[in-house]
PDB file of C-alpha atoms in Angstrom:
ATOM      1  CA  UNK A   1      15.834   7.640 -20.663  1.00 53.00           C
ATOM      2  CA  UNK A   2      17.446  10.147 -23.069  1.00 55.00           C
ATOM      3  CA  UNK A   3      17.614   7.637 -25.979  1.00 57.00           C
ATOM      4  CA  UNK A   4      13.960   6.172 -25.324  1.00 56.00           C
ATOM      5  CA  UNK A   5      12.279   9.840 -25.533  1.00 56.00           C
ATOM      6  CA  UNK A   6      14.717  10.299 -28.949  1.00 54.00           C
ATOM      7  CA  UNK A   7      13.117   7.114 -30.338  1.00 56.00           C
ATOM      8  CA  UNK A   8       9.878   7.772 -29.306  1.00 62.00           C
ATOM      9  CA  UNK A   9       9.296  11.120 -30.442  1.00 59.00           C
ATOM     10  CA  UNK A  10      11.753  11.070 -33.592  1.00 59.00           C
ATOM     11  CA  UNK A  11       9.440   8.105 -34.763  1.00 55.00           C
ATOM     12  CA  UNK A  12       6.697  10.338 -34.559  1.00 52.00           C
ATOM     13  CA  UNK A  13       8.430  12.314 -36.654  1.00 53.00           C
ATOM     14  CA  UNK A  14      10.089  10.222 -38.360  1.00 48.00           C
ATOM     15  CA  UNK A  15       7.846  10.840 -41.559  1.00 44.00           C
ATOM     16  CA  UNK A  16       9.075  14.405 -42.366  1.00 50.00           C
ATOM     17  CA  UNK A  17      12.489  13.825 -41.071  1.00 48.00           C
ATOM     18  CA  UNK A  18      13.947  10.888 -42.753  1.00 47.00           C
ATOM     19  CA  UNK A  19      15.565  11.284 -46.211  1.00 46.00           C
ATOM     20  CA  UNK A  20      14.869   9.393 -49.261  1.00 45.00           C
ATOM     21  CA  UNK A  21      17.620   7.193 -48.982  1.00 43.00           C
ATOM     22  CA  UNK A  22      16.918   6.572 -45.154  1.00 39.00           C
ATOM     23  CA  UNK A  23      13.483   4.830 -46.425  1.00 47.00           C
ATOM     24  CA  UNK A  24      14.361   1.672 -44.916  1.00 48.00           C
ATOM     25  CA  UNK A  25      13.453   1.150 -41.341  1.00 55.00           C
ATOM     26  CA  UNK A  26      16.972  -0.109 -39.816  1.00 65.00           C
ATOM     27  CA  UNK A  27      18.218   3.252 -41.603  1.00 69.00           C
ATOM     28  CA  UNK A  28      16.069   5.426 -39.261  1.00 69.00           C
ATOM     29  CA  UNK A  29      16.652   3.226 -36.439  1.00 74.00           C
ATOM     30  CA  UNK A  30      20.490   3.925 -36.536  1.00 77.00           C
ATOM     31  CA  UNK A  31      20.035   7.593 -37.342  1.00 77.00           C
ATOM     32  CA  UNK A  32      18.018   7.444 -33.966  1.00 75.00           C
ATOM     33  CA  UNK A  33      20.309   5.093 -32.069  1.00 77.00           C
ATOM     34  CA  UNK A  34      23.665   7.614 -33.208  1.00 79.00           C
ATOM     35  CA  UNK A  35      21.894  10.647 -32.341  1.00 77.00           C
ATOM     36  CA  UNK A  36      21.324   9.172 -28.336  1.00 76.00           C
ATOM     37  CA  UNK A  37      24.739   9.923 -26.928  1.00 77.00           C
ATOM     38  CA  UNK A  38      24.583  13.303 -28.893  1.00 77.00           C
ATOM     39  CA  UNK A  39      21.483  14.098 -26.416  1.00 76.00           C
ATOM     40  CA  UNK A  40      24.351  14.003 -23.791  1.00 74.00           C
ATOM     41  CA  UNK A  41      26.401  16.763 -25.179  1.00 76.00           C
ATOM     42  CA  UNK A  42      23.333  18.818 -26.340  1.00 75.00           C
ATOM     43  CA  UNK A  43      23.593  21.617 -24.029  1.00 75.00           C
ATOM     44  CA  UNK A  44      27.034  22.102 -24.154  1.00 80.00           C
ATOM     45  CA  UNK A  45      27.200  22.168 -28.162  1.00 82.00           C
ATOM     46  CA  UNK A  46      26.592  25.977 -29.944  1.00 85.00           C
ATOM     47  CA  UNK A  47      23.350  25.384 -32.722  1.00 84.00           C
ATOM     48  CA  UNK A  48      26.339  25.103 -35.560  1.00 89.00           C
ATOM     49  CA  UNK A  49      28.104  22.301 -34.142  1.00 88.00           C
ATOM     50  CA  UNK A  50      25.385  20.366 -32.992  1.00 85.00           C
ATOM     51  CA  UNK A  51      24.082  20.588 -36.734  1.00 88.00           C
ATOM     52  CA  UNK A  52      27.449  19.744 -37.558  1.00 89.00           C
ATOM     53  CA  UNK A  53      27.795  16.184 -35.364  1.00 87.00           C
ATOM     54  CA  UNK A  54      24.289  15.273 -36.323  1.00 86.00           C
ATOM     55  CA  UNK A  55      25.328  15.894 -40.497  1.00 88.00           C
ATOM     56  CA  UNK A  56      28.428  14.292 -39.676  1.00 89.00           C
ATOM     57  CA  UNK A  57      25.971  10.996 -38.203  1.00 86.00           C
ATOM     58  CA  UNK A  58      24.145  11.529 -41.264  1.00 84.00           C
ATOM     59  CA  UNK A  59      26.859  10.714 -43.386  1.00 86.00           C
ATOM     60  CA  UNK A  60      28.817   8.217 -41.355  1.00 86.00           C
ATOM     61  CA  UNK A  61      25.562   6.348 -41.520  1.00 83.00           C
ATOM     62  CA  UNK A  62      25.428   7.015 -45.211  1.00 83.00           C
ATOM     63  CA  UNK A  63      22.269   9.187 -45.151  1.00 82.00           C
ATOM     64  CA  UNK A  64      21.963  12.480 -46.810  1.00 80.00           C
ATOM     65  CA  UNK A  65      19.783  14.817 -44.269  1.00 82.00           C
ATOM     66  CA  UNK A  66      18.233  18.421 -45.456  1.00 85.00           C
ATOM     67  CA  UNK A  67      18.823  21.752 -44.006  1.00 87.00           C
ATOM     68  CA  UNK A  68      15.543  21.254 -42.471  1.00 88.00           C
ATOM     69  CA  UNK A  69      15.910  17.892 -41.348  1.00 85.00           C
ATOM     70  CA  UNK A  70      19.162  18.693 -39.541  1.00 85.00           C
ATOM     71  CA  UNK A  71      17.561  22.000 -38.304  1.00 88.00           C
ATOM     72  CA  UNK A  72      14.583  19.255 -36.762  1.00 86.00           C
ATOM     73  CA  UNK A  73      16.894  17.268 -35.580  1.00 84.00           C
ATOM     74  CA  UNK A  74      18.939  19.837 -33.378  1.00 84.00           C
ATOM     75  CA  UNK A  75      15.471  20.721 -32.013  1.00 85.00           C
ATOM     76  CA  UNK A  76      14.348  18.176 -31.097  1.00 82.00           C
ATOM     77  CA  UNK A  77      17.713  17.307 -29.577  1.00 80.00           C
ATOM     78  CA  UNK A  78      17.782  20.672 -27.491  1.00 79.00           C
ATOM     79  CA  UNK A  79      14.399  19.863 -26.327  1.00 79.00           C
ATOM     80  CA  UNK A  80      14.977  16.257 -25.786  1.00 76.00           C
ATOM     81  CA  UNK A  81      18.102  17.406 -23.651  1.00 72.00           C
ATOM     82  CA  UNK A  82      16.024  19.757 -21.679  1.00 72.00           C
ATOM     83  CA  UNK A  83      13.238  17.683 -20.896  1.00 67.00           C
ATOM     84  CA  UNK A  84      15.244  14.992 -19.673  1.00 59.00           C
ATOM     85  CA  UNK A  85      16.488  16.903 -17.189  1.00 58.00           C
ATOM     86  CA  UNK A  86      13.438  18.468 -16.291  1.00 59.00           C
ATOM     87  CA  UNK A  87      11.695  14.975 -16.045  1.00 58.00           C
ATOM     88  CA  UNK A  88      14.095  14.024 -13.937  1.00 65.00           C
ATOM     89  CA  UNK A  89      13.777  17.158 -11.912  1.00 73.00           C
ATOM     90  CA  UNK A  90       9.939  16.151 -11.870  1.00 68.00           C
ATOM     91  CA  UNK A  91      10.360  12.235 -11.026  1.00 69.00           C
ATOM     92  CA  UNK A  92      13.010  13.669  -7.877  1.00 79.00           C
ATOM     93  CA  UNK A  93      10.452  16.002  -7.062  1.00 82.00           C
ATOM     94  CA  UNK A  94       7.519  13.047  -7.159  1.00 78.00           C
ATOM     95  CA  UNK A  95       9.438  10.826  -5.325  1.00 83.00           C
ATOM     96  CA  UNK A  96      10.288  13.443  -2.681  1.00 88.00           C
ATOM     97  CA  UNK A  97       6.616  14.150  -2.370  1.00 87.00           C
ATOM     98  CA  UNK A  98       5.541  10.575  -2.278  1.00 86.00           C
ATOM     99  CA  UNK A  99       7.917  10.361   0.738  1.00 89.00           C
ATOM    100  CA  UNK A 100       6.819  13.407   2.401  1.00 90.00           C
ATOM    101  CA  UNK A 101       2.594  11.422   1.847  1.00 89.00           C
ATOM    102  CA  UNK A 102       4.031   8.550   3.215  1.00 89.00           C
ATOM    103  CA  UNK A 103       5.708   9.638   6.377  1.00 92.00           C
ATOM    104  CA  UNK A 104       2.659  11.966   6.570  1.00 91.00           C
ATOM    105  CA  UNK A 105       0.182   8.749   6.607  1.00 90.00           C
ATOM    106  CA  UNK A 106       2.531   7.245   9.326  1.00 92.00           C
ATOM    107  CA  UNK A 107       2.100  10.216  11.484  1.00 92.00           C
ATOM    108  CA  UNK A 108      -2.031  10.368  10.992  1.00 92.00           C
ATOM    109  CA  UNK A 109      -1.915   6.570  11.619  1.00 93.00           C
ATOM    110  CA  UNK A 110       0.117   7.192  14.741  1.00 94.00           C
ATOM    111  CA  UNK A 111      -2.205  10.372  16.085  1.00 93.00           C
ATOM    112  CA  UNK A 112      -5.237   8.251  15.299  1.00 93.00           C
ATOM    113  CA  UNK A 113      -4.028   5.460  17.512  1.00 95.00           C
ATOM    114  CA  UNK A 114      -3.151   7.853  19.913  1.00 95.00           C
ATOM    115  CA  UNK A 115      -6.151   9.632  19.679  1.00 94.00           C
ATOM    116  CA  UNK A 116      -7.459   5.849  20.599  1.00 95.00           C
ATOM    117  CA  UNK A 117      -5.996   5.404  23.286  1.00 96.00           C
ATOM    118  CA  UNK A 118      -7.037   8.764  24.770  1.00 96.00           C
ATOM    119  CA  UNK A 119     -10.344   8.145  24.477  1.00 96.00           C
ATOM    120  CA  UNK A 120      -9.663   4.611  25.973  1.00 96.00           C
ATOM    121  CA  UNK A 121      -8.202   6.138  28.685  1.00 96.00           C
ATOM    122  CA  UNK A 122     -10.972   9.112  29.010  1.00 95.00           C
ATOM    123  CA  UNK A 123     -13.548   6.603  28.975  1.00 96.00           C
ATOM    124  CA  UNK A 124     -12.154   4.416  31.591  1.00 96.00           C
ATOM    125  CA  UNK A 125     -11.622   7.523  33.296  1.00 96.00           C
ATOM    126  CA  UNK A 126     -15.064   8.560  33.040  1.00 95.00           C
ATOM    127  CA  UNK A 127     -16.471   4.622  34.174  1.00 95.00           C
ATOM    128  CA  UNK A 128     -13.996   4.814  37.586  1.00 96.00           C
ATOM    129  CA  UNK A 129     -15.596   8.236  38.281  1.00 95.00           C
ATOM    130  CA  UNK A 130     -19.114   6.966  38.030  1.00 94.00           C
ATOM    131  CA  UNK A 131     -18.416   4.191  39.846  1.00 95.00           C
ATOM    132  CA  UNK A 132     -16.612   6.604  42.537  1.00 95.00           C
ATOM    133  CA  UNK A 133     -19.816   9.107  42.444  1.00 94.00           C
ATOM    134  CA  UNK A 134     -22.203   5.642  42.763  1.00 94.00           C
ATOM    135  CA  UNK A 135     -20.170   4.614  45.712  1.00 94.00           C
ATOM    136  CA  UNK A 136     -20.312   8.444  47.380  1.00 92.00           C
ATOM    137  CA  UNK A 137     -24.024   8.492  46.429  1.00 91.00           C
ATOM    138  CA  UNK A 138     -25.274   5.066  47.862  1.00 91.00           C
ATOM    139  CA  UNK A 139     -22.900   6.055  50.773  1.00 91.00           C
ATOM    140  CA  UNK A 140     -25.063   9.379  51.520  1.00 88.00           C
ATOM    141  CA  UNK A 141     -27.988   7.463  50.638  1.00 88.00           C
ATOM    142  CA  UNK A 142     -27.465   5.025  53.345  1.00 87.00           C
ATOM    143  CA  UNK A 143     -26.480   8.106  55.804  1.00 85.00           C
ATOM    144  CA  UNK A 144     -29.616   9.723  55.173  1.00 84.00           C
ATOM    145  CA  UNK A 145     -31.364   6.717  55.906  1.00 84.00           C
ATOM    146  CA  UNK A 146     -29.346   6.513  58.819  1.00 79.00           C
ATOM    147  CA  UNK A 147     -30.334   9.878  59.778  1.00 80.00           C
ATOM    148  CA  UNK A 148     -33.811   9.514  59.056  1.00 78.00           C
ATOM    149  CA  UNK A 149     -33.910   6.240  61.365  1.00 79.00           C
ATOM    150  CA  UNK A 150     -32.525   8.612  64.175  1.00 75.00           C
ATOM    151  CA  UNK A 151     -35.210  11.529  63.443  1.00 78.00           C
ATOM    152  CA  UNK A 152     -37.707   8.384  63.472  1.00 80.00           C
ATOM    153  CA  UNK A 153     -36.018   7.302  67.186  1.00 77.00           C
ATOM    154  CA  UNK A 154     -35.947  10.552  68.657  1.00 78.00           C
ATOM    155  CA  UNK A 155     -39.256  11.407  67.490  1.00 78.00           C
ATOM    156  CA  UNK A 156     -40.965   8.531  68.797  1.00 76.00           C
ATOM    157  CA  UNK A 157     -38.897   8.784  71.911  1.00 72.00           C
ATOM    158  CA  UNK A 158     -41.078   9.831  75.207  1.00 77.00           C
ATOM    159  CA  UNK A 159     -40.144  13.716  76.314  1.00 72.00           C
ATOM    160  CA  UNK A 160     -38.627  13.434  79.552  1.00 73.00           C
ATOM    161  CA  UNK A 161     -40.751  15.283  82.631  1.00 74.00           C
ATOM    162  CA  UNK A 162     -39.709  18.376  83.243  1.00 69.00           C
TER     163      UNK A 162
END
């Protein structure tokens, strides 16, 4: 990861901080390529000797770097060692919070069938009670009748003497 964001962003760069003898394209590829494991031991290099390993590159790779082009260079290696670690701070972070969306759809998906299957069960519940209340109401419906029948028989019923 270390050595792709050093290629990438050094050949952006790579106008202003290759030197005249490094004109060649496999020359700035090395340079690039030799300063990757260098990202490594970034943080734990003082400014002096990381200027020192990458001049040292420089020459194994028969280049001849500037002051400014070695200053460059140890920036962008600082930042290239701190934003790797960072990114991968972020993509831990991402993947932690895709985890955390995904278990959280799985619980929504679980309440909602849940939620079905209360409703299920409400409605049912609600259908056996009408059907319960039908039942009690045709029941009392045929008492009344009943009892209407009886007010009909008693009323037409002669009065005994008295």
């Amino acid at each position: 990861m270390k050595r792709l964001l050093c290629l990438i962003v050094a050949l952006c760069l790579l106008a202003g901080l290759c030197p005249a003898q490094a004109a060649k394209e496999d020359d700035s590829e090395r340079l690039l390529e030799s300063l990757g494991p260098l990202l490594d031991e970034a943080d734990s290099l003082t400014d002096e000797e990381l200027a020192a390993r990458i001049a040292a590159i420089g020459q194994t790779l028969g280049l001849t770097l500037s002051d400014k082009q070695i200053d460059r260079l140890c920036a962008l290696c600082r930042k290239l060692a701190k934003a790797d670690g960072s990114l991968d701070e972020k993509l831990e972070q991402g993947r932690k919070t895709v985890e955390k969306i995904l278990e959280m759809k799985e619980k929504v998906r679980s309440l909602g069938e849940k939620f079905r299957q209360l409703i299920a069960k409400l409605r049912d519940f609600f259908a056996r009670a009408a059907a319960f209340f039908e039942k009690v109401s045709a029941f009392f419906s045929r008492l009344s009748k009943g009892t209407d029948r009886v007010h009909q028989a008693i009323s037409a019923a002669p009065l005994p003497p008295r």
